[in-house]
Short mmCIF file of C-alpha atoms in Angstrom, two decimals:
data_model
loop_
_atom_site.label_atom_id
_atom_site.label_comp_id
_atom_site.label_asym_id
_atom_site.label_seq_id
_atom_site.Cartn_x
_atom_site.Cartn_y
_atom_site.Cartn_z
CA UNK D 20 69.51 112.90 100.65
CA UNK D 21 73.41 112.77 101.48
CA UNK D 22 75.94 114.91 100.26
CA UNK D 23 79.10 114.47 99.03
CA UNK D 24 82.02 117.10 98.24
CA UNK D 25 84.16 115.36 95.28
CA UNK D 26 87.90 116.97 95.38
CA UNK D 27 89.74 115.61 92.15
CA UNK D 28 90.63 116.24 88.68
CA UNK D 29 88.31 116.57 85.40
CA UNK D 30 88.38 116.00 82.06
CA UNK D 31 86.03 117.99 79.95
CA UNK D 32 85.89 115.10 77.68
CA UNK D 33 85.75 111.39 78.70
CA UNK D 34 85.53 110.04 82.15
CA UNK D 35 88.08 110.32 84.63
CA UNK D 36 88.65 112.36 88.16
CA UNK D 37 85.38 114.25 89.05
CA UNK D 38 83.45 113.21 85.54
CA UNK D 39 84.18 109.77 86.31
CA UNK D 40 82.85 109.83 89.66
CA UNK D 41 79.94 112.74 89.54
CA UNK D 42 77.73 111.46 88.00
CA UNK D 43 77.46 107.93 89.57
CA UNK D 44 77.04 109.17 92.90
CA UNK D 45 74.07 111.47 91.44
CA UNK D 46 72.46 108.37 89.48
CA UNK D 47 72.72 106.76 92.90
CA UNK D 48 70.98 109.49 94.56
CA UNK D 49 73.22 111.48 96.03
CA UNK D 50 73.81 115.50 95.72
CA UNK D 51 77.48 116.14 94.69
CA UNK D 52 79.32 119.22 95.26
CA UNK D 53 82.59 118.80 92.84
CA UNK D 54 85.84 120.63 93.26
CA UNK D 55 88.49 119.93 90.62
CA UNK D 56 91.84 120.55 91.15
CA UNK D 57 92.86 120.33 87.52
CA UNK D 58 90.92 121.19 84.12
CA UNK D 59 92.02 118.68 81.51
CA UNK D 60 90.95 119.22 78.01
CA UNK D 61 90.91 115.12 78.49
CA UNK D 62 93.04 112.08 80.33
CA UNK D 63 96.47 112.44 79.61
CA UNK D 64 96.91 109.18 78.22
CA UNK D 65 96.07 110.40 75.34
CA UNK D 66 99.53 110.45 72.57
CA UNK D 67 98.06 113.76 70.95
CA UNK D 68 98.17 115.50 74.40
CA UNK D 69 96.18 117.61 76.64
CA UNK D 70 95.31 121.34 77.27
CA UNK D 71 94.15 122.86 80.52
CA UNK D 72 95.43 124.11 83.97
CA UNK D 73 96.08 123.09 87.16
CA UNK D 74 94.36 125.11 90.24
CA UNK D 75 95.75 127.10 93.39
CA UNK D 76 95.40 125.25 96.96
CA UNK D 77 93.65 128.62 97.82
CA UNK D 78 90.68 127.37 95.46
CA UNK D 79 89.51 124.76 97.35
CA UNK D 80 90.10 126.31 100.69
CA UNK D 81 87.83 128.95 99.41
CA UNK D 82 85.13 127.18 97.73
CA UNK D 83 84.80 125.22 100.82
CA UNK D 84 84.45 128.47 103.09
CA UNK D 85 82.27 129.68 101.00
CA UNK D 86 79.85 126.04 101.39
CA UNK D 87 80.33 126.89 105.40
CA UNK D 88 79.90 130.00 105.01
CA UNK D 89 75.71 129.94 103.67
CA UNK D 90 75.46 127.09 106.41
CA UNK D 91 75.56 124.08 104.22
CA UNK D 92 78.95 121.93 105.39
CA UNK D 93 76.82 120.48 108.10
CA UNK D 94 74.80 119.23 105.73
CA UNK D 95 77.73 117.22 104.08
CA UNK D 96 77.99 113.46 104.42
CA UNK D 97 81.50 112.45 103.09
CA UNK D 98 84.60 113.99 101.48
CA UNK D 99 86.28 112.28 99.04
CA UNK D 100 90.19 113.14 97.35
CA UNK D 101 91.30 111.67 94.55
CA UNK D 102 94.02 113.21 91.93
CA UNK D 103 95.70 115.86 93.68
CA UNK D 104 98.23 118.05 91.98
CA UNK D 105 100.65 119.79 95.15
CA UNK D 106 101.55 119.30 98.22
CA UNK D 107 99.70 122.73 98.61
CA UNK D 108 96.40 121.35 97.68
CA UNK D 109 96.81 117.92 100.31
CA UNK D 110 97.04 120.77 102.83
CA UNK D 111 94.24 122.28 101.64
CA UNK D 112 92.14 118.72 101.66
CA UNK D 113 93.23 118.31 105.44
CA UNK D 114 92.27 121.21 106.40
CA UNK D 115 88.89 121.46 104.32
CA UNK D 116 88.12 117.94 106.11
CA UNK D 117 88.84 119.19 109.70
CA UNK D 118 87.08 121.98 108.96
CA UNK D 119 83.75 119.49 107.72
CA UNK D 120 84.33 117.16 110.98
CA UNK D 121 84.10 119.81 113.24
CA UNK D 122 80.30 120.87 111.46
CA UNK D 123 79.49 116.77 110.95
CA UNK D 124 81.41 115.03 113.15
CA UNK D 125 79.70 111.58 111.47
CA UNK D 126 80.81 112.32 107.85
CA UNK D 127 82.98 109.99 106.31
CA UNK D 128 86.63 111.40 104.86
CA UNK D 129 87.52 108.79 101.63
CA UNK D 130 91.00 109.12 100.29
CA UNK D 131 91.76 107.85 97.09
CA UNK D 132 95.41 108.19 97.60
CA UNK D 133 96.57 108.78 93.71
CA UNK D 134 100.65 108.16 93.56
CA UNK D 135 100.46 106.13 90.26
CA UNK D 136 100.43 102.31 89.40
CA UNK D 137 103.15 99.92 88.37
CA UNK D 138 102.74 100.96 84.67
CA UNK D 139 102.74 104.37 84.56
CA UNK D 140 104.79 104.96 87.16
CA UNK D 141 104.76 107.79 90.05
CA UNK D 142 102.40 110.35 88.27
CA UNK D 143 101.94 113.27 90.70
CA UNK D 144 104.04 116.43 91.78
CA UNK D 145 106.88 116.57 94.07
CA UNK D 146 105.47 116.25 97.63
CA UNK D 147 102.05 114.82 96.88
CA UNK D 148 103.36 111.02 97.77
CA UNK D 149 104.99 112.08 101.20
CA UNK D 150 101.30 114.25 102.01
CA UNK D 151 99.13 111.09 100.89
CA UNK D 152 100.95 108.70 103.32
CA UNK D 153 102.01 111.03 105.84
CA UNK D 154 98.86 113.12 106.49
CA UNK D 155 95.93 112.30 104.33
CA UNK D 156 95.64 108.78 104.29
CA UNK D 157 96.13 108.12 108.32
CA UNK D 158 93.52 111.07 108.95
CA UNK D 159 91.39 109.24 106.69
CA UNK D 160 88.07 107.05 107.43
CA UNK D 161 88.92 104.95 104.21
CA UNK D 162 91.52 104.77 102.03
CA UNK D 163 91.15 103.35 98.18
CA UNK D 164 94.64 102.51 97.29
CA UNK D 165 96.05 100.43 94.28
CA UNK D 166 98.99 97.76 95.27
CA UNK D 167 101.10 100.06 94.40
CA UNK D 168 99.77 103.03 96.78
CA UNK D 169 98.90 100.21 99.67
CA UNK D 170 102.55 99.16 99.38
CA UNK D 171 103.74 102.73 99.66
CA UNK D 172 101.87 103.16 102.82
CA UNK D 173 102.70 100.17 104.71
CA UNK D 174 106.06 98.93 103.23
CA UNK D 175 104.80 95.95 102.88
CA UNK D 176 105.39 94.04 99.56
CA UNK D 177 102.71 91.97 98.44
CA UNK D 178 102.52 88.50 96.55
CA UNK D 179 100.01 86.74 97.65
CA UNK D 180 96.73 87.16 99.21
CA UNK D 181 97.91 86.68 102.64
CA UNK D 182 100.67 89.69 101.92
CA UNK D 183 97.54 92.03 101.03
CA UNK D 184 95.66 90.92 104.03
CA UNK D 185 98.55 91.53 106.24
CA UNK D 186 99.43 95.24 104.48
CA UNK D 187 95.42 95.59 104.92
CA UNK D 188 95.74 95.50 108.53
CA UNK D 189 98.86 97.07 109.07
CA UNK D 190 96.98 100.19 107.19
CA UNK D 191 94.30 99.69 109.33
CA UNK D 192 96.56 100.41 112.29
CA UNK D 193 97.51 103.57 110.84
CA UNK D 194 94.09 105.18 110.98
CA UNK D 195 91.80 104.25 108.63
CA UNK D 196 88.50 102.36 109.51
CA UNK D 197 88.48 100.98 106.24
CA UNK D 198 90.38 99.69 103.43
CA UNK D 199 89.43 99.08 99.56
CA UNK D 200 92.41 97.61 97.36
CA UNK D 201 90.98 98.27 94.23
CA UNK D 202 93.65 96.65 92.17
CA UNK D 203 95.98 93.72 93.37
CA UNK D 204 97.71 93.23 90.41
CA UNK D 205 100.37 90.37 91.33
CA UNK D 206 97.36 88.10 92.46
CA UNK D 207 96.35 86.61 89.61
CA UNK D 208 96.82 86.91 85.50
CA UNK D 209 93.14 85.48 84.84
CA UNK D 210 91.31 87.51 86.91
CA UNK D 211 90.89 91.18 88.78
CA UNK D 212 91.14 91.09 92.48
CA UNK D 213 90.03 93.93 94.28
CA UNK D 214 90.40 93.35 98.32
CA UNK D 215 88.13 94.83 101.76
CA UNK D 216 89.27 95.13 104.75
CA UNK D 217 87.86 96.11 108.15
CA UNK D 218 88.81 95.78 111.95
CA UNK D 219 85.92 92.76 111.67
CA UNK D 220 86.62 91.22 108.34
CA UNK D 221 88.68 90.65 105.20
CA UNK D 222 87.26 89.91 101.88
CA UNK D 223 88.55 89.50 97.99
CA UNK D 224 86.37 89.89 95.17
CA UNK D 225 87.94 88.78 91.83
CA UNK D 226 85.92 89.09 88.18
CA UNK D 227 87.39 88.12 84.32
CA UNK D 228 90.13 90.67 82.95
CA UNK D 229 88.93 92.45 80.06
CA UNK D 230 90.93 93.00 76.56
CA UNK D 231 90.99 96.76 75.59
CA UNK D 232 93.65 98.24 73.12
CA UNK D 233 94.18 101.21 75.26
CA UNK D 234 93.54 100.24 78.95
CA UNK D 235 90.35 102.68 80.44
CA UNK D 236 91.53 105.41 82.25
CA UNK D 237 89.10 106.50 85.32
CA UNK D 238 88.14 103.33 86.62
CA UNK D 239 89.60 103.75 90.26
CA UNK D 240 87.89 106.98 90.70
CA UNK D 241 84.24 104.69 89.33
CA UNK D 242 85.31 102.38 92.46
CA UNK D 243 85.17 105.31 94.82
CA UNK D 244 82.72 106.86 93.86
CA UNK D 245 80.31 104.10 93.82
CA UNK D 246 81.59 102.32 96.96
CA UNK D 247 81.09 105.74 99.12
CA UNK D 248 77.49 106.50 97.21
CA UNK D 249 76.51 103.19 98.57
CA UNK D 250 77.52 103.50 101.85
CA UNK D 251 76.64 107.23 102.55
CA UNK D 252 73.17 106.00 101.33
CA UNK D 253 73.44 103.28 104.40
CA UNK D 254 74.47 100.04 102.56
CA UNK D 255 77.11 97.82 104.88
CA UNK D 256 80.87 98.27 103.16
CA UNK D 257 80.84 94.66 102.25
CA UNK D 258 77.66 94.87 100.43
CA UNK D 259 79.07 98.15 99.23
CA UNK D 260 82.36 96.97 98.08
CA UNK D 261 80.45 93.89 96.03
CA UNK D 262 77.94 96.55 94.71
CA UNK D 263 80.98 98.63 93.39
CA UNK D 264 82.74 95.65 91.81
CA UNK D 265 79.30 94.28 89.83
CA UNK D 266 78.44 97.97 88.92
CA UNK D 267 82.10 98.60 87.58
CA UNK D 268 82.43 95.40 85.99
CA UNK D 269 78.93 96.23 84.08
CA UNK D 270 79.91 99.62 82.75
CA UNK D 271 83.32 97.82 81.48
CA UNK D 272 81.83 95.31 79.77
CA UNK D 273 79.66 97.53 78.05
CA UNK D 274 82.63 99.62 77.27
CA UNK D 275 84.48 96.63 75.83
CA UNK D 276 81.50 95.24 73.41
CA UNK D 277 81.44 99.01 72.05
CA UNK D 278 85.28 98.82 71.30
CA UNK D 279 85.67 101.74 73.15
CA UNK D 280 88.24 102.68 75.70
CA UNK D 281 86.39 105.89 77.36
CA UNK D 282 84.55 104.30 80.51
CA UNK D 283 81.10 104.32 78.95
CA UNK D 284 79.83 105.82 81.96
CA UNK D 285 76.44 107.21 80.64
CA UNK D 286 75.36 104.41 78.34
CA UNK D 287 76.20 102.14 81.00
CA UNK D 288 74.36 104.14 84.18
CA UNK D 289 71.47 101.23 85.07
CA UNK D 290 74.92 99.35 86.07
CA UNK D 291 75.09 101.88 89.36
CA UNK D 292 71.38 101.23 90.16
CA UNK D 293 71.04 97.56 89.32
CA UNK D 294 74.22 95.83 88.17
CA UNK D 295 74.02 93.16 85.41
CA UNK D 296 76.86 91.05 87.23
CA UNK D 297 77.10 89.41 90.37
CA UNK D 298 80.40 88.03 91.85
CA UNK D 299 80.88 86.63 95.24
CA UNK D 300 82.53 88.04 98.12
CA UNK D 301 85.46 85.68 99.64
CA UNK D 302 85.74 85.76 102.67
CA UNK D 303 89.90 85.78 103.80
CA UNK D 304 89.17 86.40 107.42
#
C-alpha cells in the first residue's frame, strides 16, 4: 500500500484543502497521513465568514520528525503541498521533503503551488508567491498549477494552446518532471481544458463547463489528489491525468444535479474508483 503525507489546509465542513483531497486518495487505496496548515471552520468563500486558526511552521516540521522518528518516512511514497499560509511554513515543506528524499529517495514531491486564480485574485500571505516559484516548485517532481500560477512561474503569458505548451516546457526546464495545468482558462468559453506535460509528451484534455451559482471551491486540490493516488498506485501520468479529469468531472456533475455547490465528494466516491465519464486525451506533442 503507498503512502502519502497531505500538507494543506482543512475545512471542518465541506471539501476543500486536506478534506478535499483525503479521502480520495484513501477510496483509491492509499494510506494518508494529513497535515493541515490551517483549521477553517469552512472555505472562505463563504459571505457569512469563517472561524479557525492558522498553524506555526514548527508544526509540520515536528509532526514530520515525529513520522521519522518511529521509522515510518521510509515508508512514504509522495508528498504533496497545497494551501500554504507563510513563507515560514514553504520552508518547513522544503525541508520536510529533503528530509523524506533522503529516507525514499523514489518518492514523488507534488506541489500544488496555491497563489490564487484570475478571480479571486492573489490569496496567500506575504512571501508565499516568491517561496512557491523560487524554491518549492523547481525542487518539485510535479507541479499542479492554474494559468495563473503557471504564468507566474514561467512569465510566460498564455492565449492559446501553443502558449501553454510552450510555458509547459519552459517549467519543465526549471525542475519539475511533470506538469498538470489544471485550469487554462483563456482556452476556450465552452469547455474546461486542463493540460499534461512531460519531457516525452504534451496532452490537453477538455470536458463541458458546468453552471453552479456559487462556483465549487476545492476542486484543484480533487485534481491532485487523484492524479498522485493514481500514479503512486503505478498508473502512467497520462492515464493518470485522464483518470483525474473523468473522476473530477463525475463528482461535479453529481454536485451540479444536487444544486449544490460543496464538491459532493462522498456521494460521489465510485467516481475515484470507476469514473462515469470518459474524455479523450489530445495529444499536442
Amino acid at each position: 500500500m503507498g503512502s502519502v503525507i497531505s500538507i494543506q489546509s482543512h475545512v471542518v465542513y465541506g471539501h476543500a484543502g486536506n478534506s478535499s483531497a483525503v479521502f480520495p486518495m484513501q477510496r483509491m487505496g492509499l494510506d494518508v497521513w494529513p497535515i493541515h496548515t490551517v483549521q477553517f471552520s469552512n472555505h472562505t468563500q463563504y459571505s457569512e465568514g469563517w472561524t479557525g486558526r492558522s498553524f506555526e511552521a514548527s508544526d509540520i516540521s515536528d509532526l514530520v520528525h515525529g513520522i521519522d522518528n518511529i521509522g515510518k518516512l521510509k515508508n512514504c511514497s509522495a508528498l504533496i503541498s497545497g494551501y500554504l499560509g507563510s513563507a515560514e511554513q514553504c520552508k518547513a515543506v522544503a525541508d520536510s521533503v529533503a528530509t523524506m528524499k533522503k529516507k525514499n529517495p523514489e518518492a514523488l514531491y507534488v506541489c500544488d503551488p496555491v497563489m490564487g486564480d484570475p478571480d479571486k485574485g492573489c490569496i496567500v500571505a506575504d512571501g508565499v508567491q516568491e517561496s512557491l516559484i523560487d524554491k518549492l516548485m523547481p525542487m518539485a517532481d510535479v507541479i499542479v498549477p492554474n494559468q495563473f500560477e503557471l504564468t507566474q512561474f514561467t512569465g510566460i503569458e498564455i492565449n492559446s494552446v501553443e502558449d501553454a505548451a510552450h510555458a509547459c516546457e519552459k517549467a519543465l526546464s526549471m525542475g519539475p518532471k511533470a506538469v498538470l495545468v489544471k485550469h487554462l482558462h483563456s482556452l476556450s468559453r465552452e469547455s474546461f481544458t486542463m493540460m499534461l506535460a512531460t519531457s516525452r509528451t504534451c496532452y490537453v484534455v477538455q470536458r463541458p463547463i458546468l453552471e453552479f451559482d456559487k462556483q465549487p471551491v476545492g476542486v484543484g486540490d480533487l485534481i491532485t489528489g487523484v492524479f498522485c493516488a493514481s500514479v503512486v498506485n503505478g498508473v502512467s501520468p497520462s492515464s493518470a491525468f485522464k483518470h483525474a479529469n473523468d473522476a473530477v468531472y463525475g463528482v461535479l456533475k453529481l454536485t451540479e444535479e444536487l444544486g449544490e455547490w460543496e464538491i459532493q465528494t462522498i456521494l460521489a466516491q465510485h467516481e475515484f474508483v470507476e469514473p462515469t465519464y470518459d474524455f479523450p486525451l489530445l495529444k499536442v506533442r
